[in-house]
Short mmCIF file of N, CA and C in Angstrom, two decimals:
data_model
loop_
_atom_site.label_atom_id
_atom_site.label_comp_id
_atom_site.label_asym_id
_atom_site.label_seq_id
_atom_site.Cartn_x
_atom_site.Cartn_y
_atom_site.Cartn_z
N UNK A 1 6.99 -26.74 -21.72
CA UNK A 1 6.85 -25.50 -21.01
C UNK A 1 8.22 -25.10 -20.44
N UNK A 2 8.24 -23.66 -20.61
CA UNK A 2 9.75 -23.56 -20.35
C UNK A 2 9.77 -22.92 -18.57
N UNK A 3 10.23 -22.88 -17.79
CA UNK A 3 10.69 -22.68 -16.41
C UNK A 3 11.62 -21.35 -16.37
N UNK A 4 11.39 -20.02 -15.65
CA UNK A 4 12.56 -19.19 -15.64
C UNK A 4 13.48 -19.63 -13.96
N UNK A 5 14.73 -20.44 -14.19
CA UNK A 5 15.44 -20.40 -13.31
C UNK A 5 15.93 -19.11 -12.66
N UNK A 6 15.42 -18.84 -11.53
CA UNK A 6 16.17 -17.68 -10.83
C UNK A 6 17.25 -17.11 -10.61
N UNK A 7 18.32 -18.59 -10.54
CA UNK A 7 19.48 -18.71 -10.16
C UNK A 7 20.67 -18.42 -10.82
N UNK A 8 20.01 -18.89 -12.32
CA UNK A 8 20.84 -18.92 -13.14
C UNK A 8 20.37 -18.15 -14.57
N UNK A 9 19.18 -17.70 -14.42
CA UNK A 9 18.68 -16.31 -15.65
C UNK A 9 18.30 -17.16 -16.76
N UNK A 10 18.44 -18.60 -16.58
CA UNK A 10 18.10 -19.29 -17.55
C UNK A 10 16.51 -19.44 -18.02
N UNK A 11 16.29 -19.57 -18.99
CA UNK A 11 14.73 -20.45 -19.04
C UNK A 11 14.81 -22.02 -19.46
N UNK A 12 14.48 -23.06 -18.39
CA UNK A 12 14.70 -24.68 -18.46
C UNK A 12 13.20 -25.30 -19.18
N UNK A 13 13.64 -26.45 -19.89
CA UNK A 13 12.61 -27.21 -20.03
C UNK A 13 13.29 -28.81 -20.31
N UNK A 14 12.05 -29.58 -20.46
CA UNK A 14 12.32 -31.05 -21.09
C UNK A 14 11.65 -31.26 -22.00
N UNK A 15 12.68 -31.79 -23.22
CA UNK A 15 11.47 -31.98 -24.54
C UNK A 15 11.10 -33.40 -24.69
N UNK A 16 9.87 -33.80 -24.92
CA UNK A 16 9.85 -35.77 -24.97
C UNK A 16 10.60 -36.33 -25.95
N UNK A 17 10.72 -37.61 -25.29
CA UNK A 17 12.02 -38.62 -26.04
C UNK A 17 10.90 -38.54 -27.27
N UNK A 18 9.83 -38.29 -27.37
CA UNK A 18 9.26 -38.36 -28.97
C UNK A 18 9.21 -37.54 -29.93
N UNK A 19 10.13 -36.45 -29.30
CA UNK A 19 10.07 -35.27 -30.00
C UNK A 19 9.20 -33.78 -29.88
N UNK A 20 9.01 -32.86 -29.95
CA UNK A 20 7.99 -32.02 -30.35
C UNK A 20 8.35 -30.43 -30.86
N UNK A 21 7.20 -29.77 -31.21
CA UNK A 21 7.35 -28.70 -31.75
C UNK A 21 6.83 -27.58 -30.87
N UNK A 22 7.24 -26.32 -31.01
CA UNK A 22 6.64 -25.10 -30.11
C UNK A 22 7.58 -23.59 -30.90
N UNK A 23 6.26 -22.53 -30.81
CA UNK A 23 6.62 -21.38 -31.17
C UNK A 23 7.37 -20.56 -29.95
N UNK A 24 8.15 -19.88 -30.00
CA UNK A 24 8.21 -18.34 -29.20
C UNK A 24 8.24 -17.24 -29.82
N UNK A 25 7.86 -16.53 -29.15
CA UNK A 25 7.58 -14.85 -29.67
C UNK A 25 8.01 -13.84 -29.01
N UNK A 26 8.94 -13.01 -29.58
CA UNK A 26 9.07 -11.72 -28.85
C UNK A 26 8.38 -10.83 -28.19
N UNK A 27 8.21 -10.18 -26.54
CA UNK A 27 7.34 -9.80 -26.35
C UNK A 27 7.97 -8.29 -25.38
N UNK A 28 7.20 -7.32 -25.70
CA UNK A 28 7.76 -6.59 -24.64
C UNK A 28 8.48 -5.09 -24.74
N UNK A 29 9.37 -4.88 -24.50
CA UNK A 29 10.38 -3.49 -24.75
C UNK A 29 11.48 -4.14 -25.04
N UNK A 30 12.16 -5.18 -25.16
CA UNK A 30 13.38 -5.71 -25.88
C UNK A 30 13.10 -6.98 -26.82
N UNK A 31 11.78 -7.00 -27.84
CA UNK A 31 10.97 -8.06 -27.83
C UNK A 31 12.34 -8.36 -29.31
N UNK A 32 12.66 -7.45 -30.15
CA UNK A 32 13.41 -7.26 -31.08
C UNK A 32 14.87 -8.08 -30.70
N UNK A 33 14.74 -8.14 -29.74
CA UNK A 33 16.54 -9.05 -29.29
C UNK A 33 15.89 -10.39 -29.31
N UNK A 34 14.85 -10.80 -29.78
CA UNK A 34 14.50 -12.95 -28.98
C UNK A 34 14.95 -12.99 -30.60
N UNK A 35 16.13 -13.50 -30.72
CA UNK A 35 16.62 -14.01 -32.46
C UNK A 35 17.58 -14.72 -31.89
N UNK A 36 17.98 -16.10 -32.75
CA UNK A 36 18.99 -16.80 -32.00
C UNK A 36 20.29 -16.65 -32.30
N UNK A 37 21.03 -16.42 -31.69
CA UNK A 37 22.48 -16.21 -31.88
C UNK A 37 23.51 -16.63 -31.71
N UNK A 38 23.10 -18.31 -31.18
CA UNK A 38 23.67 -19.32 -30.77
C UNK A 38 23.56 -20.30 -30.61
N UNK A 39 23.80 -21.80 -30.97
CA UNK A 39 23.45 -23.08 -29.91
C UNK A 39 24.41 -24.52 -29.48
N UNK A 40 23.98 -24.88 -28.74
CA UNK A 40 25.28 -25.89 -28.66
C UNK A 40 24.17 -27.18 -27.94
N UNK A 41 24.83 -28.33 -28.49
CA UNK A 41 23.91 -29.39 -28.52
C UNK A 41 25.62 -30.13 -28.00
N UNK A 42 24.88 -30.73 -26.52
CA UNK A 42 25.82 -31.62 -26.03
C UNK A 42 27.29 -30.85 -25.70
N UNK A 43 27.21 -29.92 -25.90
CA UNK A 43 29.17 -29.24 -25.01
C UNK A 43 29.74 -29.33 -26.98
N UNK A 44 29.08 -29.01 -28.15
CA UNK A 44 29.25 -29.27 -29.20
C UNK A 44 28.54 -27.71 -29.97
N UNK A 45 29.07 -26.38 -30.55
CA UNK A 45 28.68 -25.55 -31.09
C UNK A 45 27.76 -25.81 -32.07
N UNK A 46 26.64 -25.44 -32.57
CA UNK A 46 26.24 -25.71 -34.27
C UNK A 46 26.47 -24.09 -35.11
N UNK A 47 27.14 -24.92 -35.99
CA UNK A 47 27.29 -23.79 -36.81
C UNK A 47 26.53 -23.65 -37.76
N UNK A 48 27.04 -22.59 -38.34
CA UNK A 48 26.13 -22.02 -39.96
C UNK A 48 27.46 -21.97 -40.85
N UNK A 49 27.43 -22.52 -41.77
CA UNK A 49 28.53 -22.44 -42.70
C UNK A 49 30.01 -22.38 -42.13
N UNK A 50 30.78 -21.15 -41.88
CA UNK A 50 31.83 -21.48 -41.37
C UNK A 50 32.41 -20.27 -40.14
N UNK A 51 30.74 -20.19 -39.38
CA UNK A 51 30.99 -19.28 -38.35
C UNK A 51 29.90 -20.14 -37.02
N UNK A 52 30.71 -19.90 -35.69
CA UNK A 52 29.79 -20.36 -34.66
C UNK A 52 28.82 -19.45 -34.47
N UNK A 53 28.35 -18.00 -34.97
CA UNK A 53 27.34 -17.09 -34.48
C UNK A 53 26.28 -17.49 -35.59
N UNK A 54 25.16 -17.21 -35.56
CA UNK A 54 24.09 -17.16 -36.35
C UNK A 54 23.93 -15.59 -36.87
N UNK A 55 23.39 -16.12 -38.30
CA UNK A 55 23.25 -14.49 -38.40
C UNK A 55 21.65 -13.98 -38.29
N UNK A 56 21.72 -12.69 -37.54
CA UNK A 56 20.30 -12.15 -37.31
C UNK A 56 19.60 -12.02 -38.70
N UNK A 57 18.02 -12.46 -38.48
CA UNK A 57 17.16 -12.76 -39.56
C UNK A 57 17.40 -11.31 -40.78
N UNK A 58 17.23 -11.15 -41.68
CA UNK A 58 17.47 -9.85 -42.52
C UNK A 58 15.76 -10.21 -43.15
N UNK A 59 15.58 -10.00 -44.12
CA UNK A 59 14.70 -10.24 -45.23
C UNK A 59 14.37 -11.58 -45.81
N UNK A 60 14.64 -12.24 -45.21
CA UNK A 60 14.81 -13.86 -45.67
C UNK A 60 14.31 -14.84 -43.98
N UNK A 61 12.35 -14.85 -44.24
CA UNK A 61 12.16 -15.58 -43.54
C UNK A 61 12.19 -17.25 -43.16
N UNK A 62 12.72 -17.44 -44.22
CA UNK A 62 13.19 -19.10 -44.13
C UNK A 62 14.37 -19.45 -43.91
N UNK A 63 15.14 -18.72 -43.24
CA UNK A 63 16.62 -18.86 -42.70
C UNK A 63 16.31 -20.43 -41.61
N UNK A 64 16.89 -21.33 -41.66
CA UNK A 64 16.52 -22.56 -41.18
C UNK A 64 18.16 -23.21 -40.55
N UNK A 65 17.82 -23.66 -39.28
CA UNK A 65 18.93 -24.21 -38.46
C UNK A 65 18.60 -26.01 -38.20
N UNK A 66 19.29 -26.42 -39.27
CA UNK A 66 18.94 -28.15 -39.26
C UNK A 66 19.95 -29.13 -38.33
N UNK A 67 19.38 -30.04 -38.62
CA UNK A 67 20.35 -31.28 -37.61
C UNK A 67 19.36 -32.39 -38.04
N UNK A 68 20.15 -33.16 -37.05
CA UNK A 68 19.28 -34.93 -37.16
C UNK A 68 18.59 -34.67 -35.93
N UNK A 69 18.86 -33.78 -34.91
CA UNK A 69 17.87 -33.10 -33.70
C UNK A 69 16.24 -32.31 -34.49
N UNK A 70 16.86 -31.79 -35.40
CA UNK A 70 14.88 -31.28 -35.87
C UNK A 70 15.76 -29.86 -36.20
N UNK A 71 15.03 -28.67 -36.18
CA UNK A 71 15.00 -27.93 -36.83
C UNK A 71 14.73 -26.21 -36.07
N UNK A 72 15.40 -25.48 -36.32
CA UNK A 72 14.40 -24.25 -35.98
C UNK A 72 14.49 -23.26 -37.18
N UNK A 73 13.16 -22.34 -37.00
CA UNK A 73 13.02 -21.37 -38.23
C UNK A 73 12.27 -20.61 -38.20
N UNK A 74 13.07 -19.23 -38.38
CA UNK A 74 11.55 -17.94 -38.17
C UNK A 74 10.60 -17.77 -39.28
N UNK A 75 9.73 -17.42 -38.54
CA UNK A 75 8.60 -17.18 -39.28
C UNK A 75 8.26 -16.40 -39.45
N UNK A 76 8.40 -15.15 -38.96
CA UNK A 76 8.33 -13.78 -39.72
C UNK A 76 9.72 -13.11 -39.98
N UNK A 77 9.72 -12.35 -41.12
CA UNK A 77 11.08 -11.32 -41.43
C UNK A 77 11.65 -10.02 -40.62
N UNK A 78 10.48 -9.96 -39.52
CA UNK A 78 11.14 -8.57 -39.25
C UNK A 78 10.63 -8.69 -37.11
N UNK A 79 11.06 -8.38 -36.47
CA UNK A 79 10.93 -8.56 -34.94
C UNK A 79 9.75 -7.95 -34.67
N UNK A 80 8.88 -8.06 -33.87
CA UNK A 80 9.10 -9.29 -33.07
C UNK A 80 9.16 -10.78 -33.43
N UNK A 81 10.16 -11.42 -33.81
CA UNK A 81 10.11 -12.23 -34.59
C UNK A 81 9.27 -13.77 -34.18
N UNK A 82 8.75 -14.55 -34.71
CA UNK A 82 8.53 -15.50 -34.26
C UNK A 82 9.18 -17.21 -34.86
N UNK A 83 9.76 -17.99 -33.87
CA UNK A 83 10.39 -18.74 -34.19
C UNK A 83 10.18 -20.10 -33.68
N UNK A 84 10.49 -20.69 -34.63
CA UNK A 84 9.58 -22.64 -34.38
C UNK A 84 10.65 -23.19 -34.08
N UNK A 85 10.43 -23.92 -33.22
CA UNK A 85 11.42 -25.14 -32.88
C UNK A 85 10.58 -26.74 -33.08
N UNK A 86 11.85 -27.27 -34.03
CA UNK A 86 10.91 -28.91 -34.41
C UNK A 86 12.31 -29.67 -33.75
N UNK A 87 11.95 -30.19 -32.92
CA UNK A 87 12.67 -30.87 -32.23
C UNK A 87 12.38 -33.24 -32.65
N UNK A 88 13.06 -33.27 -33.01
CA UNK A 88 12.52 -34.74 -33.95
C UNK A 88 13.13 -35.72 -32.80
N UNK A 89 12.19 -36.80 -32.35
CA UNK A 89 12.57 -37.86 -31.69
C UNK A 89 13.80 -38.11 -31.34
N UNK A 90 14.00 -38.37 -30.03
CA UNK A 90 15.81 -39.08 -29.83
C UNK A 90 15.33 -40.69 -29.62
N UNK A 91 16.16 -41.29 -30.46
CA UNK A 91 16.04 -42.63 -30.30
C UNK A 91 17.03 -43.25 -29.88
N UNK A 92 18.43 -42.33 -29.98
CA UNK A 92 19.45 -43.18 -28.83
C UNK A 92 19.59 -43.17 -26.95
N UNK A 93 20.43 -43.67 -27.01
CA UNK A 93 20.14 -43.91 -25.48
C UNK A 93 21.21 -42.37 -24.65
N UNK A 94 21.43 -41.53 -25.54
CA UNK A 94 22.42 -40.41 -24.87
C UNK A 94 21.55 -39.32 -24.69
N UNK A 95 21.37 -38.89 -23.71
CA UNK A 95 20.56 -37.26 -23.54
C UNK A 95 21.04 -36.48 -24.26
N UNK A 96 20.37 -36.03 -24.97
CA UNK A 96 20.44 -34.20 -26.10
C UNK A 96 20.72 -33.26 -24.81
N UNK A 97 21.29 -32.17 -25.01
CA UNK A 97 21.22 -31.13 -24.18
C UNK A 97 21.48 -29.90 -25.03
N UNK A 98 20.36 -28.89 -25.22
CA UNK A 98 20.56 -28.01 -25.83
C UNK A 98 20.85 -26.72 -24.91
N UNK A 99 21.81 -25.76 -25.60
CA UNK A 99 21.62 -24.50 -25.05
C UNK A 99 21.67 -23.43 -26.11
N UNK A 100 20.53 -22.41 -25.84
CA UNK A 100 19.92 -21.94 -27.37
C UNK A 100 20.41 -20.33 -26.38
N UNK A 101 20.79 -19.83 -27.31
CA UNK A 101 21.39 -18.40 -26.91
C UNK A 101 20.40 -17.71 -27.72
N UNK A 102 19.99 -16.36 -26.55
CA UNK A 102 18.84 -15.31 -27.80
C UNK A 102 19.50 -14.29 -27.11
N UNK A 103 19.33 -13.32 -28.15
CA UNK A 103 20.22 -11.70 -28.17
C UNK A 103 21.49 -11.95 -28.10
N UNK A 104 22.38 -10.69 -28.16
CA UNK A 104 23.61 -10.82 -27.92
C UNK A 104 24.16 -9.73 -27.45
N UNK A 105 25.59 -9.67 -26.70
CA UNK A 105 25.85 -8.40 -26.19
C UNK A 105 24.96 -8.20 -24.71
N UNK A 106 24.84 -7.67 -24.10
CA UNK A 106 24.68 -6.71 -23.41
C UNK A 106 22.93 -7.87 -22.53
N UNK A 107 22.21 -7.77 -23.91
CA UNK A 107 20.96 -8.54 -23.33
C UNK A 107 21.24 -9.77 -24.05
N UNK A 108 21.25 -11.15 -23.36
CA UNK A 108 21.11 -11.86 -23.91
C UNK A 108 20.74 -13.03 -23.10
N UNK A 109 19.97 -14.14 -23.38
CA UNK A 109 19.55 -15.18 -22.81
C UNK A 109 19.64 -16.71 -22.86
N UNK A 110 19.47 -17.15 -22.26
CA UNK A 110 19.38 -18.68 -23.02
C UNK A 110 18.57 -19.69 -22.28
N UNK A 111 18.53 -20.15 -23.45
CA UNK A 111 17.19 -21.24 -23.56
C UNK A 111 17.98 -22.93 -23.16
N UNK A 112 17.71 -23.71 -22.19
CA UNK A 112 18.25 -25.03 -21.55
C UNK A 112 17.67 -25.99 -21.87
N UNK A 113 16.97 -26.75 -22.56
CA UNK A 113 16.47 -28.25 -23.00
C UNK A 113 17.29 -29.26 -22.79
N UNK A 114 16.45 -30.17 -22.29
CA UNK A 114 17.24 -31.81 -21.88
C UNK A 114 15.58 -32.53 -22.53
N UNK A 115 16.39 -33.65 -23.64
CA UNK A 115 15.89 -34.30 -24.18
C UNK A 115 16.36 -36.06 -23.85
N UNK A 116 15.64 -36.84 -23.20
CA UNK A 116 16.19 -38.27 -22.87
C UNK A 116 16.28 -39.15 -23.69
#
């Protein structure tokens, strides 16, 4: 469950050391901006080929963001988009810390996970 920090505009959560999965969905009058446009695992960027931005979904709903962390991937082609996060077991002893950027420009948000 994710938490909206006040303080910091963030939305917080904790994912279990066993892993798990969860949808979000765009909702609203800016529901078209929840696409990810960013993430950084540990003070560490993930990229896509040979750029740190992600590119916004086009026509191609299996656009997929991998790791040895798990996975995310939309599920529909066109906004309000909806997007899975598979987050796969941590079995070492270092906390994951994700920070998942949605929108960009002007509106944009981010998503805080701590995984133990």
């Amino acid at each position: 469950m994710l938490v909206h920090n006040g303080q910091t505009g963030t939305f917080d959560g904790v994912i279990p050391a066993n892993g798990s999965i969860f949808t979000l969905t765009g909702k609203g009058e800016f529901s078209d901006l929840v696409y990810i446009s960013s993430m950084i695992i540990n003070g560490f960027p993930v990229k896509v080929g040979d750029v740190d931005e992600f590119p916004r979904p086009a026509t191609d709903s299996n656009i997929i963001i991998n790791g040895d962390w798990g996975e995310i991937q939309y599920l529909t082609e066109n906004p309000p988009y909806i997007i899975k996060f598979k987050f796969n077991p941590n079995y070492d002893d270092t906390l994951r810390k994700f920070d998942i950027q949605l929108g960009y420009g002007y509106w944009c948000s981010h998503i805080i996970l701590e995984q133990p």
